[in-house]
Coordinates of N, CA, C and O in Angstrom, one line a residue:
M89 N -88.8 21.2 -54.6 CA -87.6 21.9 -54.3 C -86.7 21.0 -53.4 O -85.5 21.0 -53.5
T90 N -87.4 20.2 -52.5 CA -86.6 19.4 -51.6 C -85.8 18.3 -52.4 O -84.7 18.0 -52.1
A91 N -86.4 17.8 -53.4 CA -85.7 16.8 -54.3 C -84.6 17.4 -55.0 O -83.5 16.8 -55.2
T92 N -84.8 18.6 -55.5 CA -83.7 19.3 -56.3 C -82.5 19.6 -55.5 O -81.4 19.4 -55.9
V93 N -82.7 20.1 -54.3 CA -81.6 20.5 -53.4 C -81.1 19.3 -52.5 O -80.1 19.5 -51.8
G94 N -81.9 18.3 -52.5 CA -81.5 17.1 -51.6 C -81.6 17.4 -50.2 O -80.8 16.9 -49.4
A95 N -82.5 18.2 -49.7 CA -82.7 18.5 -48.3 C -84.1 18.1 -47.9 O -85.0 18.0 -48.7
A96 N -84.3 17.9 -46.6 CA -85.6 17.6 -46.0 C -86.5 18.8 -46.1 O -86.1 19.9 -46.0
R97 N -87.8 18.5 -46.2 CA -88.8 19.5 -46.3 C -88.7 20.5 -45.1 O -88.8 21.8 -45.3
P98 N -88.6 20.1 -43.8 CA -88.4 21.1 -42.8 C -87.3 22.0 -42.9 O -87.4 23.2 -42.6
A99 N -86.1 21.5 -43.4 CA -85.0 22.3 -43.6 C -85.2 23.4 -44.6 O -84.9 24.6 -44.5
V100 N -85.8 23.0 -45.8 CA -86.1 23.9 -46.9 C -87.1 25.0 -46.4 O -86.9 26.2 -46.6
S101 N -88.1 24.5 -45.6 CA -89.1 25.5 -45.1 C -88.4 26.5 -44.2 O -88.7 27.7 -44.2
Q102 N -87.5 26.1 -43.3 CA -86.8 27.0 -42.4 C -86.0 28.0 -43.2 O -85.9 29.2 -42.9
H103 N -85.3 27.5 -44.2 CA -84.4 28.4 -45.0 C -85.3 29.5 -45.7 O -84.9 30.6 -45.8
L104 N -86.4 29.0 -46.3 CA -87.3 30.0 -47.0 C -87.9 31.0 -46.0 O -88.0 32.2 -46.3
A105 N -88.2 30.5 -44.8 CA -88.7 31.5 -43.8 C -87.7 32.5 -43.4 O -88.0 33.7 -43.3
K106 N -86.5 32.1 -43.3 CA -85.4 33.1 -43.0 C -85.2 34.1 -44.2 O -85.0 35.3 -43.9
L107 N -85.3 33.6 -45.4 CA -85.1 34.5 -46.6 C -86.3 35.5 -46.6 O -86.1 36.6 -46.9
L108 N -87.5 35.0 -46.2 CA -88.7 35.9 -46.2 C -88.5 36.9 -45.1 O -88.8 38.1 -45.3
L109 N -88.1 36.5 -43.9 CA -87.8 37.4 -42.8 C -86.8 38.5 -43.2 O -87.0 39.7 -42.8
A110 N -85.8 38.1 -44.0 CA -84.8 39.1 -44.4 C -85.2 40.0 -45.5 O -84.5 40.9 -45.9
G111 N -86.4 39.7 -46.1 CA -86.9 40.5 -47.2 C -86.3 40.1 -48.5 O -86.3 40.9 -49.5
L112 N -85.7 38.9 -48.6 CA -85.0 38.5 -49.9 C -85.9 37.8 -50.8 O -85.6 37.6 -52.0
V113 N -87.1 37.3 -50.3 CA -88.1 36.7 -51.1 C -89.5 37.2 -50.8 O -89.7 37.8 -49.7
N114 N -90.4 37.1 -51.8 CA -91.8 37.5 -51.6 C -92.6 36.2 -51.8 O -92.1 35.2 -52.4
T115 N -93.8 36.2 -51.2 CA -94.6 35.0 -51.4 C -96.0 35.4 -51.9 O -96.4 36.5 -51.8
R116 N -96.6 34.4 -52.5 CA -98.0 34.5 -52.8 C -98.7 33.1 -52.7 O -98.0 32.1 -52.9
R117 N -99.9 33.1 -52.4 CA -100.6 31.8 -52.2 C -101.2 31.4 -53.5 O -101.7 32.1 -54.3
D118 N -101.2 30.0 -53.8 CA -101.8 29.4 -54.9 C -102.5 28.2 -54.4 O -101.9 27.1 -54.3
G119 N -103.7 28.4 -53.9 CA -104.5 27.3 -53.2 C -103.8 27.0 -51.9 O -103.6 27.9 -51.1
R120 N -103.4 25.8 -51.7 CA -102.7 25.4 -50.5 C -101.2 25.6 -50.5 O -100.5 25.5 -49.5
R121 N -100.7 25.9 -51.7 CA -99.3 26.1 -51.9 C -98.9 27.5 -51.6 O -99.7 28.4 -51.9
V122 N -97.6 27.8 -51.2 CA -97.1 29.1 -51.1 C -95.9 29.1 -52.2 O -95.0 28.3 -52.2
L123 N -96.0 30.1 -53.0 CA -95.0 30.3 -54.1 C -94.0 31.4 -53.6 O -94.4 32.4 -53.2
Y124 N -92.7 31.1 -53.8 CA -91.7 32.1 -53.4 C -91.0 32.6 -54.6 O -90.8 31.9 -55.6
R125 N -90.7 33.9 -54.6 CA -90.0 34.6 -55.6 C -88.9 35.5 -55.1 O -89.2 36.2 -54.1
A126 N -87.8 35.6 -55.7 CA -86.7 36.5 -55.3 C -87.3 37.9 -55.3 O -88.0 38.3 -56.3
A127 N -87.0 38.7 -54.3 CA -87.6 40.0 -54.1 C -86.7 41.1 -54.9 O -85.6 41.4 -54.4
G128 N -87.0 41.5 -56.0 CA -86.3 42.5 -56.7 C -85.2 42.1 -57.6 O -84.7 40.9 -57.5
G129 N -84.9 43.0 -58.5 CA -83.8 42.7 -59.5 C -82.5 42.4 -59.0 O -81.8 41.5 -59.5
H130 N -82.1 43.1 -57.9 CA -80.8 42.8 -57.3 C -80.7 41.4 -56.8 O -79.7 40.7 -57.0
V131 N -81.7 40.9 -56.1 CA -81.7 39.6 -55.6 C -81.7 38.6 -56.7 O -81.0 37.6 -56.7
R132 N -82.5 38.8 -57.7 CA -82.5 37.9 -58.9 C -81.2 37.8 -59.6 O -80.7 36.7 -60.0
R133 N -80.5 38.9 -59.7 CA -79.2 38.9 -60.3 C -78.2 38.1 -59.4 O -77.3 37.4 -59.9
L134 N -78.3 38.3 -58.1 CA -77.4 37.5 -57.2 C -77.6 36.0 -57.3 O -76.7 35.2 -57.4
V135 N -78.9 35.6 -57.4 CA -79.3 34.2 -57.6 C -78.7 33.7 -58.9 O -78.1 32.6 -59.0
T136 N -78.8 34.5 -59.9 CA -78.3 34.1 -61.2 C -76.8 33.9 -61.2 O -76.3 32.9 -61.7
E137 N -76.1 34.8 -60.5 CA -74.7 34.6 -60.4 C -74.3 33.4 -59.6 O -73.3 32.7 -59.9
V138 N -75.1 33.1 -58.5 CA -74.8 31.9 -57.7 C -74.9 30.6 -58.6 O -74.1 29.7 -58.6
F139 N -76.0 30.6 -59.5 CA -76.2 29.4 -60.4 C -75.0 29.3 -61.4 O -74.5 28.2 -61.7
H140 N -74.5 30.5 -61.8 CA -73.4 30.5 -62.8 C -72.2 29.9 -62.1 O -71.4 29.1 -62.6
A141 N -71.9 30.4 -60.8 CA -70.8 29.9 -60.1 C -70.8 28.4 -59.8 O -69.8 27.7 -59.9
A142 N -72.0 27.9 -59.5 CA -72.2 26.5 -59.2 C -71.9 25.7 -60.5 O -71.3 24.7 -60.5
D143 N -72.4 26.2 -61.6 CA -72.2 25.6 -62.9 C -70.7 25.5 -63.2 O -70.2 24.4 -63.6
H144 N -69.9 26.6 -63.0 CA -68.5 26.5 -63.2 C -67.9 25.5 -62.3 O -67.0 24.7 -62.7
H145 N -68.3 25.4 -61.0 CA -67.7 24.5 -60.1 C -68.0 23.1 -60.5 O -67.1 22.2 -60.4
L146 N -69.2 22.8 -60.9 CA -69.6 21.4 -61.2 C -69.0 20.9 -62.6 O -68.8 19.7 -62.7
T147 N -68.9 21.9 -63.5 CA -68.4 21.5 -64.8 C -66.9 21.6 -65.0 O -66.3 21.1 -65.9
G148 N -66.2 22.3 -64.0 CA -64.8 22.5 -64.1 C -64.4 23.6 -65.0 O -63.2 23.8 -65.3
T149 N -65.4 24.4 -65.5 CA -65.1 25.6 -66.3 C -64.4 26.6 -65.5 O -64.8 26.9 -64.3
P150 N -63.3 27.2 -66.0 CA -62.6 28.2 -65.2 C -63.5 29.4 -64.9 O -64.3 29.8 -65.7
E151 N -63.3 30.0 -63.7 CA -64.0 31.1 -63.3 C -63.5 32.4 -64.1 O -62.4 32.4 -64.6
H152 N -64.3 33.4 -64.2 CA -64.0 34.6 -64.8 C -64.5 35.8 -64.1 O -65.4 35.6 -63.3
D153 N -64.0 37.0 -64.3 CA -64.4 38.2 -63.6 C -65.1 39.1 -64.6 O -64.9 39.1 -65.7

């Protein structure tokens, strides 16, 4: 994830901890790793919309409502 977003590991960890504290993500352990998942359908739809907005911004595609 750090490579994808271009941020340092401590920064990503802090952001994920804040999302967890706010109840926006859930976690589960997989060995030594902790896997994060958006908590609930509403949050997943918001994340999807954010990715769509970023795509429009990066590609220059006009926004729509």
